[in-house]
PDB file of C-alpha atoms in Angstrom:
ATOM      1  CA  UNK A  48     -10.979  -7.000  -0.916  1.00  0.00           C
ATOM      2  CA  UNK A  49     -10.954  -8.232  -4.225  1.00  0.00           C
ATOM      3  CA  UNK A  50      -7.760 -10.532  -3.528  1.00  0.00           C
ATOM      4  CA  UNK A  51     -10.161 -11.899  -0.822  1.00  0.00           C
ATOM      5  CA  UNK A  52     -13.257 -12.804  -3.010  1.00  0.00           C
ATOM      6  CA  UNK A  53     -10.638 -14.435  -4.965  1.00  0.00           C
ATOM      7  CA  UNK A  54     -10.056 -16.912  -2.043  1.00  0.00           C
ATOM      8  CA  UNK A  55     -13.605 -17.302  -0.975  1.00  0.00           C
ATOM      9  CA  UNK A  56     -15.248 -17.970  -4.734  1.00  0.00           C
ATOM     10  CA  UNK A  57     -12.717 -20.403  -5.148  1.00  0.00           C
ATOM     11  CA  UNK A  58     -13.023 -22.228  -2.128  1.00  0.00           C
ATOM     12  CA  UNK A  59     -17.364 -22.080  -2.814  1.00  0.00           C
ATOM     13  CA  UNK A  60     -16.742 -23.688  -6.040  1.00  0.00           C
ATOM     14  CA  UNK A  61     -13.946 -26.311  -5.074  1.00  0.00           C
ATOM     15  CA  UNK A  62     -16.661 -27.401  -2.293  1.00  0.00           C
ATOM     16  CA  UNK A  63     -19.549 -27.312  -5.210  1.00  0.00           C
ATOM     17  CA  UNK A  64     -21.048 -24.542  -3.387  1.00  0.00           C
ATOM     18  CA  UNK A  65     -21.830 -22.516  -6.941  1.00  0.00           C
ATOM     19  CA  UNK A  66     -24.806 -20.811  -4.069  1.00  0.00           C
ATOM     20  CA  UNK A  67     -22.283 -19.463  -2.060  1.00  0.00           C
ATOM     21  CA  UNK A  68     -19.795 -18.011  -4.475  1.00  0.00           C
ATOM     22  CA  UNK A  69     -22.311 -16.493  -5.777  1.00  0.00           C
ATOM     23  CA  UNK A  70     -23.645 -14.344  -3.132  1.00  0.00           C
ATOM     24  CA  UNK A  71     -20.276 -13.827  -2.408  1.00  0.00           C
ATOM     25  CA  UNK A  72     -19.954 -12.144  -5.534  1.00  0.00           C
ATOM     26  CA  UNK A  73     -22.833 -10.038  -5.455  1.00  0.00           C
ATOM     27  CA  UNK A  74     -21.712  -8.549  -2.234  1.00  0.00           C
ATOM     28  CA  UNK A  75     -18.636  -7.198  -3.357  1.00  0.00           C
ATOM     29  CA  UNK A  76     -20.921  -5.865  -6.787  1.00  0.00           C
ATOM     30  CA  UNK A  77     -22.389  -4.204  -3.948  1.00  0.00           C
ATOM     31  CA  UNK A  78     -19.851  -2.906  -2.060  1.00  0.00           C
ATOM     32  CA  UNK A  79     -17.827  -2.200  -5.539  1.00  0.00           C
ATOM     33  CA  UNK A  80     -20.615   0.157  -7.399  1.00  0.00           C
ATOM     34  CA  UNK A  81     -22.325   1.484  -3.957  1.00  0.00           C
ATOM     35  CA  UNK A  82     -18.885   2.165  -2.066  1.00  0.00           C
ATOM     36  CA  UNK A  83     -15.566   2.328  -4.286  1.00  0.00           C
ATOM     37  CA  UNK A  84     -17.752   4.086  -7.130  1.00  0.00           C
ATOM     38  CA  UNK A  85     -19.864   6.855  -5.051  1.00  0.00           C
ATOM     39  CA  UNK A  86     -16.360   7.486  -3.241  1.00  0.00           C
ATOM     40  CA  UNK A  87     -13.981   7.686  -6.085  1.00  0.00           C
ATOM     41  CA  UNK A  88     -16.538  10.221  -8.492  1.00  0.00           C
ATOM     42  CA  UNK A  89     -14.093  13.563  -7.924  1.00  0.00           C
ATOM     43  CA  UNK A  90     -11.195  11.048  -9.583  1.00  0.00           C
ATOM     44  CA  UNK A  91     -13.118   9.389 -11.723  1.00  0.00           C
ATOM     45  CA  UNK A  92     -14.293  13.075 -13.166  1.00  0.00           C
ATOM     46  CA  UNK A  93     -11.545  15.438 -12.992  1.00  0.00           C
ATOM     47  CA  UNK A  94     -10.335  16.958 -16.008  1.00  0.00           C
ATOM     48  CA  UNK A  95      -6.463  16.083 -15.177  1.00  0.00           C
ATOM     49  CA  UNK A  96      -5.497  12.953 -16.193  1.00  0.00           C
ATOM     50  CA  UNK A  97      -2.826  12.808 -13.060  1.00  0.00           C
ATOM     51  CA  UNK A  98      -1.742   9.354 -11.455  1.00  0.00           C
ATOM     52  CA  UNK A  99      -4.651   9.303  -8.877  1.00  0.00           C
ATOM     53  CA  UNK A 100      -7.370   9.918 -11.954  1.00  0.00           C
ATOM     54  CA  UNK A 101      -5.626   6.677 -13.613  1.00  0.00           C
ATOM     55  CA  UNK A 102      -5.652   4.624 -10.646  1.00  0.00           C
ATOM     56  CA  UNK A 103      -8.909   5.070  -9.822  1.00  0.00           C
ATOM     57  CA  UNK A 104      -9.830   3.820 -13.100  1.00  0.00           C
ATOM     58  CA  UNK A 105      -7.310   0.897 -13.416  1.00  0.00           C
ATOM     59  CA  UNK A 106      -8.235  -0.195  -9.913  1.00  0.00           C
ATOM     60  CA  UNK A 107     -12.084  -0.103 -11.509  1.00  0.00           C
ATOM     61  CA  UNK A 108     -11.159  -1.928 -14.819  1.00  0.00           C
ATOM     62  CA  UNK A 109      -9.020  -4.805 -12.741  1.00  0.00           C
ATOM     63  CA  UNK A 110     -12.197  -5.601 -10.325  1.00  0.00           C
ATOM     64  CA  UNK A 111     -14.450  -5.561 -13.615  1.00  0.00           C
ATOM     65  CA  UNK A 112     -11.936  -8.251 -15.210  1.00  0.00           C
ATOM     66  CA  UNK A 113     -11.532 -10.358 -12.640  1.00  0.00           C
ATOM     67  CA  UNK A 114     -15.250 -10.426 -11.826  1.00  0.00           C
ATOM     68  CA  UNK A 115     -15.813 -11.519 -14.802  1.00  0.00           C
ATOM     69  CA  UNK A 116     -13.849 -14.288 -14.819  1.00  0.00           C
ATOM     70  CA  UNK A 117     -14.905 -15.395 -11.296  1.00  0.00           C
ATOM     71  CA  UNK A 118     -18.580 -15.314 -12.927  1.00  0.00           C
ATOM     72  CA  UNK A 119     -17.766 -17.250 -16.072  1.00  0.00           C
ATOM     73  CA  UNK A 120     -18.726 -20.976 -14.242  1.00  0.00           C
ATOM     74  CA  UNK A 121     -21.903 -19.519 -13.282  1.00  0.00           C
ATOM     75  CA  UNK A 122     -23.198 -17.234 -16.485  1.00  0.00           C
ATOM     76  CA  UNK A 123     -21.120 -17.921 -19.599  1.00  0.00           C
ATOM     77  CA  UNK A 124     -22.831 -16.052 -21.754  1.00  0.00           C
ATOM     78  CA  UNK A 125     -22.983 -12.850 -20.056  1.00  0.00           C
ATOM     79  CA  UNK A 126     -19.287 -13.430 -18.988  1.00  0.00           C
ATOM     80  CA  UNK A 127     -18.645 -13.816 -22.371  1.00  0.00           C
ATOM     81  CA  UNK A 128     -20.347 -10.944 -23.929  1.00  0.00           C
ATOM     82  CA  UNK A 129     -18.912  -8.535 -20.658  1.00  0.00           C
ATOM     83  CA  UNK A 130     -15.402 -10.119 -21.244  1.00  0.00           C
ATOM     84  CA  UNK A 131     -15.195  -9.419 -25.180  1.00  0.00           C
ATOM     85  CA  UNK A 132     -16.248  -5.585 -24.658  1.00  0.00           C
ATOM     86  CA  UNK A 133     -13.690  -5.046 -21.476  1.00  0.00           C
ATOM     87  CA  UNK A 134     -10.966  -7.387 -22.794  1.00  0.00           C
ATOM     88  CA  UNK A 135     -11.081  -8.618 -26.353  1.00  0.00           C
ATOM     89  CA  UNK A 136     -11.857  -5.089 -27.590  1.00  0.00           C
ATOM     90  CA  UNK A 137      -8.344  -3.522 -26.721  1.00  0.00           C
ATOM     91  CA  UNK A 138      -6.180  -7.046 -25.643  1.00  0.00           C
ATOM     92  CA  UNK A 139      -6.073  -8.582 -29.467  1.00  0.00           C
ATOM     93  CA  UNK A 140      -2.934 -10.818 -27.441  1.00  0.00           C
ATOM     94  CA  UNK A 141      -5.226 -11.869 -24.290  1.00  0.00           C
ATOM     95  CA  UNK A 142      -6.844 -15.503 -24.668  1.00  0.00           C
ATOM     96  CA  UNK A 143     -10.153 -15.427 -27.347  1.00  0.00           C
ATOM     97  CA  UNK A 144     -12.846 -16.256 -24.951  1.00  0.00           C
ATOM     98  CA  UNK A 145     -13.227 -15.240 -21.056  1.00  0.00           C
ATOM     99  CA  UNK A 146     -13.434 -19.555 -20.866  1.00  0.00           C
ATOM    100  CA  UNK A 147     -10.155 -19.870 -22.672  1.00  0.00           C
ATOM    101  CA  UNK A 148      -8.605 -17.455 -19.921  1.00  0.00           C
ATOM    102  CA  UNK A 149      -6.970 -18.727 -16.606  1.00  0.00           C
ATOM    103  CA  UNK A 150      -9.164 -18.942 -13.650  1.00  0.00           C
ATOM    104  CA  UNK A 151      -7.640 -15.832 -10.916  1.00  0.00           C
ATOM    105  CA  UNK A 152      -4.979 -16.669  -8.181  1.00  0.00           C
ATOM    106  CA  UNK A 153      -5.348 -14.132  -5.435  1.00  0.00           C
ATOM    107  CA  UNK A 154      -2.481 -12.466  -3.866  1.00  0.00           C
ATOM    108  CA  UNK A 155      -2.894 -13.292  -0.538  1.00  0.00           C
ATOM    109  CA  UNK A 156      -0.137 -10.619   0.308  1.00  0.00           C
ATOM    110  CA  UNK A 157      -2.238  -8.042  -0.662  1.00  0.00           C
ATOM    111  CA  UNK A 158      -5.031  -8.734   1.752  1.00  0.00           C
ATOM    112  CA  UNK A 159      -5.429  -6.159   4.612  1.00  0.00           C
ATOM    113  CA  UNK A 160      -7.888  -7.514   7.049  1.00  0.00           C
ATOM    114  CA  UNK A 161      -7.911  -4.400   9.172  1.00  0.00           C
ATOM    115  CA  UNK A 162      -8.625  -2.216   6.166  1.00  0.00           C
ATOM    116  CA  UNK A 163     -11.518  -4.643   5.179  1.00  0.00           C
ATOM    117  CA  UNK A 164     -13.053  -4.323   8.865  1.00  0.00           C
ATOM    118  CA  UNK A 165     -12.632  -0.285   8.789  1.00  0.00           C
ATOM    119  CA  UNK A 166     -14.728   0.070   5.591  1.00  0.00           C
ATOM    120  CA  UNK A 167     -17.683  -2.570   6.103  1.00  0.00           C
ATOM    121  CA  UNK A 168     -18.319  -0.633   9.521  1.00  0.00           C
ATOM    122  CA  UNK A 169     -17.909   2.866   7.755  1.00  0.00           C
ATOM    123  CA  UNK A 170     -20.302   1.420   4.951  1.00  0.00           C
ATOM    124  CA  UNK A 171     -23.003   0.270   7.585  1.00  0.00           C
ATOM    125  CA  UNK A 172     -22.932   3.377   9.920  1.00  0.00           C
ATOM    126  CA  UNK A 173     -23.070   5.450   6.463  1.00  0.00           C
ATOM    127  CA  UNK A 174     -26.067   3.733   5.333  1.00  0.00           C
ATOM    128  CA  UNK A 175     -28.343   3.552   8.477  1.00  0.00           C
ATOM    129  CA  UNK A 176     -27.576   7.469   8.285  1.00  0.00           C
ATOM    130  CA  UNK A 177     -28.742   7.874   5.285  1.00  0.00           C
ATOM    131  CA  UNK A 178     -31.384   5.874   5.691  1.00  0.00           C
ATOM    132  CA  UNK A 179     -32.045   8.578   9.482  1.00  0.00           C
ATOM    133  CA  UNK A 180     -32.260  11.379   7.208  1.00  0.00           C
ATOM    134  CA  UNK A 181     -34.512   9.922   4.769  1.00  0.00           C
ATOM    135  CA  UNK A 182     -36.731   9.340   7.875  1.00  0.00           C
ATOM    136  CA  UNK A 183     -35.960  12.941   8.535  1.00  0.00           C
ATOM    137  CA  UNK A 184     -36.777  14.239   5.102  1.00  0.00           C
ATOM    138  CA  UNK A 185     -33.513  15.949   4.974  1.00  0.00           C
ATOM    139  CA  UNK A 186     -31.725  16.067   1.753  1.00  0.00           C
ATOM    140  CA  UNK A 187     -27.656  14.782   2.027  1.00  0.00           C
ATOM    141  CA  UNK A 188     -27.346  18.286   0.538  1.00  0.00           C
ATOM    142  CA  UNK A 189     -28.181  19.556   3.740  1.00  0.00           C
ATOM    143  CA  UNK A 190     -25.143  19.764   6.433  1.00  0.00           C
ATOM    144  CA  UNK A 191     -25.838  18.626   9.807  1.00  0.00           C
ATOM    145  CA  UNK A 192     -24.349  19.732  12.790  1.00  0.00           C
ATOM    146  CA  UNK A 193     -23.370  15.664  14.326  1.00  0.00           C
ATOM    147  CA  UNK A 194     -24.279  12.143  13.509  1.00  0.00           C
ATOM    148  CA  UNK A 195     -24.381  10.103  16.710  1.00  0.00           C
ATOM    149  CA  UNK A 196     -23.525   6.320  16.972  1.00  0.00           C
ATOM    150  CA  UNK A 197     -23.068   3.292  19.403  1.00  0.00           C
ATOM    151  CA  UNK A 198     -20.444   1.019  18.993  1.00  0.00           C
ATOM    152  CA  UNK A 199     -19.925  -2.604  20.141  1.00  0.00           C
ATOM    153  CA  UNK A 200     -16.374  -1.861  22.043  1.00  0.00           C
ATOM    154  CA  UNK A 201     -13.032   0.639  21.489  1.00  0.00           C
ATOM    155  CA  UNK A 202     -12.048  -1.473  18.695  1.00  0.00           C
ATOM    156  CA  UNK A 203     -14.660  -0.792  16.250  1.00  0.00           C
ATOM    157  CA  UNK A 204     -14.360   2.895  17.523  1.00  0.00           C
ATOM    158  CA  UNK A 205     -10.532   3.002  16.938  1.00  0.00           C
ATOM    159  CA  UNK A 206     -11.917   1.291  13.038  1.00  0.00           C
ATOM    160  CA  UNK A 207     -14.318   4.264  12.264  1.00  0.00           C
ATOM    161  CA  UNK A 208     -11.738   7.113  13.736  1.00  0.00           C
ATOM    162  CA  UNK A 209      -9.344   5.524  10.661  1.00  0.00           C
ATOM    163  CA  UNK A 210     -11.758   6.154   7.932  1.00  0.00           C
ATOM    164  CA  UNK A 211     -14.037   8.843   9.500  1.00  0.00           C
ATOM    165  CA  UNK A 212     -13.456  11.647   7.510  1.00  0.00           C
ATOM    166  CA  UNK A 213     -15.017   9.462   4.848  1.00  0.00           C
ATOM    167  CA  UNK A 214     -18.012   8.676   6.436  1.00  0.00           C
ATOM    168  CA  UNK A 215     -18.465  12.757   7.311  1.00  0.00           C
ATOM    169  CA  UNK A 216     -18.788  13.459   3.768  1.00  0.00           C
ATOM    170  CA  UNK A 217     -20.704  10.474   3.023  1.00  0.00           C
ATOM    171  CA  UNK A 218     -23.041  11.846   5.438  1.00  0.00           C
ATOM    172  CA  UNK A 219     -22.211  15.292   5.309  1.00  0.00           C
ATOM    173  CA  UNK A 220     -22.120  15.970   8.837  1.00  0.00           C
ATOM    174  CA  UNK A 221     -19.659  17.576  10.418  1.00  0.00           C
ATOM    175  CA  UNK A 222     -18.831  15.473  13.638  1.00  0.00           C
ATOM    176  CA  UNK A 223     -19.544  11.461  14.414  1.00  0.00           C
ATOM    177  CA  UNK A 224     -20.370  11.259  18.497  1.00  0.00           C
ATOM    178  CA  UNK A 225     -19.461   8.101  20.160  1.00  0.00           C
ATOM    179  CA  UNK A 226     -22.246   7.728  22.810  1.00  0.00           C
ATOM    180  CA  UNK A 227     -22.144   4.144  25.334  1.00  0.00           C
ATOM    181  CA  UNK A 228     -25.324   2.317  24.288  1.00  0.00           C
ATOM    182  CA  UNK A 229     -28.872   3.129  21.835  1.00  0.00           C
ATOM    183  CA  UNK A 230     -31.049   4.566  23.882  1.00  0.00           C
ATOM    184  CA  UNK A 231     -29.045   7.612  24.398  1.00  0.00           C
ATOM    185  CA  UNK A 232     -28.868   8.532  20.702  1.00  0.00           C
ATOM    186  CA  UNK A 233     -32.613   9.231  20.839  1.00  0.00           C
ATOM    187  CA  UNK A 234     -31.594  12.274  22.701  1.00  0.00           C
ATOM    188  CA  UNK A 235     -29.334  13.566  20.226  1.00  0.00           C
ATOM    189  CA  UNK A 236     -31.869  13.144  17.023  1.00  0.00           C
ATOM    190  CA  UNK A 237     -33.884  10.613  14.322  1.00  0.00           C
ATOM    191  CA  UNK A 238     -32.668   7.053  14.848  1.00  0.00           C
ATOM    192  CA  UNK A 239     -32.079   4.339  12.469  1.00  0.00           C
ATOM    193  CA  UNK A 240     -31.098   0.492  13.390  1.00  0.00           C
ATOM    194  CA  UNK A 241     -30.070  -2.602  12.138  1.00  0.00           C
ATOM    195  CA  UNK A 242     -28.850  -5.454  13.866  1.00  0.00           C
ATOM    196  CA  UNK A 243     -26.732  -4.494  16.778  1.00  0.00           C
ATOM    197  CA  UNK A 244     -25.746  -1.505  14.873  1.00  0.00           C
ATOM    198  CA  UNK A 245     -27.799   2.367  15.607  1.00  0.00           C
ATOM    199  CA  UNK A 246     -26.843   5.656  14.407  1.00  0.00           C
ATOM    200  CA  UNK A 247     -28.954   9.185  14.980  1.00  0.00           C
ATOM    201  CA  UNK A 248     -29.034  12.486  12.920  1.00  0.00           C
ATOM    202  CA  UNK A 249     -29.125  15.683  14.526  1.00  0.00           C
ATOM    203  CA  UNK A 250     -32.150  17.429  13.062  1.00  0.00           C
ATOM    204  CA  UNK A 251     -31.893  20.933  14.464  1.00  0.00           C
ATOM    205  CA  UNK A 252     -30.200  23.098  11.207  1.00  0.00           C
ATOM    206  CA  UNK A 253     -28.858  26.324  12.578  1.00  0.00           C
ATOM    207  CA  UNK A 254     -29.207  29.360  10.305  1.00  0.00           C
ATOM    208  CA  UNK A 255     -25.465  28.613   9.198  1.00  0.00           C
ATOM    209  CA  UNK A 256     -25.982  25.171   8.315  1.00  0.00           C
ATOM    210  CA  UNK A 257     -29.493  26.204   6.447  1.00  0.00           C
ATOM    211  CA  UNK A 258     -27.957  28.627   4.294  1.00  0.00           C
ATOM    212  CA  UNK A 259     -24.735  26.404   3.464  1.00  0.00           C
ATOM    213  CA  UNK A 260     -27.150  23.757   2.149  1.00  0.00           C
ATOM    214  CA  UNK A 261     -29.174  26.350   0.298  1.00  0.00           C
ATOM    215  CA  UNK A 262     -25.680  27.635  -1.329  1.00  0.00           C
ATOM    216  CA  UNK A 263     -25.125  23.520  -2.092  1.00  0.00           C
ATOM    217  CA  UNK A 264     -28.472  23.377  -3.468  1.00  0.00           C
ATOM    218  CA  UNK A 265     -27.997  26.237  -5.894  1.00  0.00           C
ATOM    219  CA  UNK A 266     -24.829  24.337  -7.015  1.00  0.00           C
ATOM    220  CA  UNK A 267     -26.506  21.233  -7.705  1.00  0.00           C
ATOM    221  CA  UNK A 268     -28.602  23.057  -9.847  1.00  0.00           C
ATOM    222  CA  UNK A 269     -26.830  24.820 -11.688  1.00  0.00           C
ATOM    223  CA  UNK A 270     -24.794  21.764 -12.762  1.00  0.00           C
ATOM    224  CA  UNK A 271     -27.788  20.148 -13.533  1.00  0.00           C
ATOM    225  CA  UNK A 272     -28.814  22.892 -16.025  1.00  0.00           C
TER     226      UNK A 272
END
């Protein structure tokens, strides 16, 4: 993904299109702290400082860097200021000044289309869920028995199956049902929409469900003490 913004920032700013790059930009921000960052928190926090622990943070540090380069053209001075406190603060050999430092070449290698399709549609059906149990008034906390969901075709079912485990926890259900169009989810619970996209909540908590949120709950608690 980031290999990718690479290509498309460029291309918005060889065209003059400073607009463009920009949004470009802030929607991987987006997808970077409200995606890669919610999902990667057990790595990011565990006490063993294993390979996975140090990947997730390198993988983090490399998408700060390079965003900060990509942004330099359009705010220097808060490139600048970003760039000396990720950068010139441990690099004393990398260039002086984020607008000394070479513009990024993506790796166009590294760019999996198919894994970029997956995870937009798993970010999407994960938020209008959340945003269903909001409606609900039904903390994440809470396990529900099935979130239910309509699909444009097999293929962007086959996408979700890849990375639905994810979305589960996201929305801590513990099944995703594939029904054929929207009007059938109302039957299955609280509906949210957007665009062509609609995903329902079940909303009946059996007594098992009720007291494994309660037991979360206490958790949650406790850590925050």
């Amino acid at each position: 993904e980031l290999n990718r913004l690479i290509v498309d920032v460029d291309a918005a700013l060889d065209n003059y299109n400073p607009m463009e790059a920009g949004r470009k930009i802030e929607d991987f921000v987006d997808g970077l702290s409200n995606w890669y960052v919610r999902r990667s928190r057990r790595r990011f926090w565990r006490s063993e400082n294993d390979s996975d622990k140090l990947s997730a943070y390198n993988t983090l540090y490399q998408c700060l860097v390079t965003l900060t380069k990509l942004m330099a053209p359009l705010a220097p001075f808060l490139t600048e200021e970003l760039y000396q406190n990720l950068v010139g603060s441990v690099s004393p050999e990398a260039p002086r000044s984020v607008h000394l430092a070479d513009f990024p070449v993506a790796d166009e290698s590294k760019i999996d289309q198919q894994l970029s399709t997956d995870t937009r549609l798993a970010m999407k059906i994960s938020s209008l869920g959340r945003a269903a149990r909001s409606k609900a008034g039904i903390k994440v906390r809470q396990p529900l028995a099935y979130a239910g969901t309509a699909l444009a075709g097999s293929g962007e079912r086959e996408s979700l199956e890849r990375l639905k485990p994810q979305v589960l926890e996201e929305l801590n259900v513990k099944d995703i049902i594939f029904v054929n169009n929207a009007t059938e989810l109302e039957e299955l619970g609280l509906v949210s929409a957007e665009g062509a996209y609609t995903v329902a909540v079940a909303t009946d908590i059996s007594p098992e469900l009720l007291a494994e949120g309660m037991a979360r709950e206490m958790v949650h608690r406790l850590q925050t003490m």
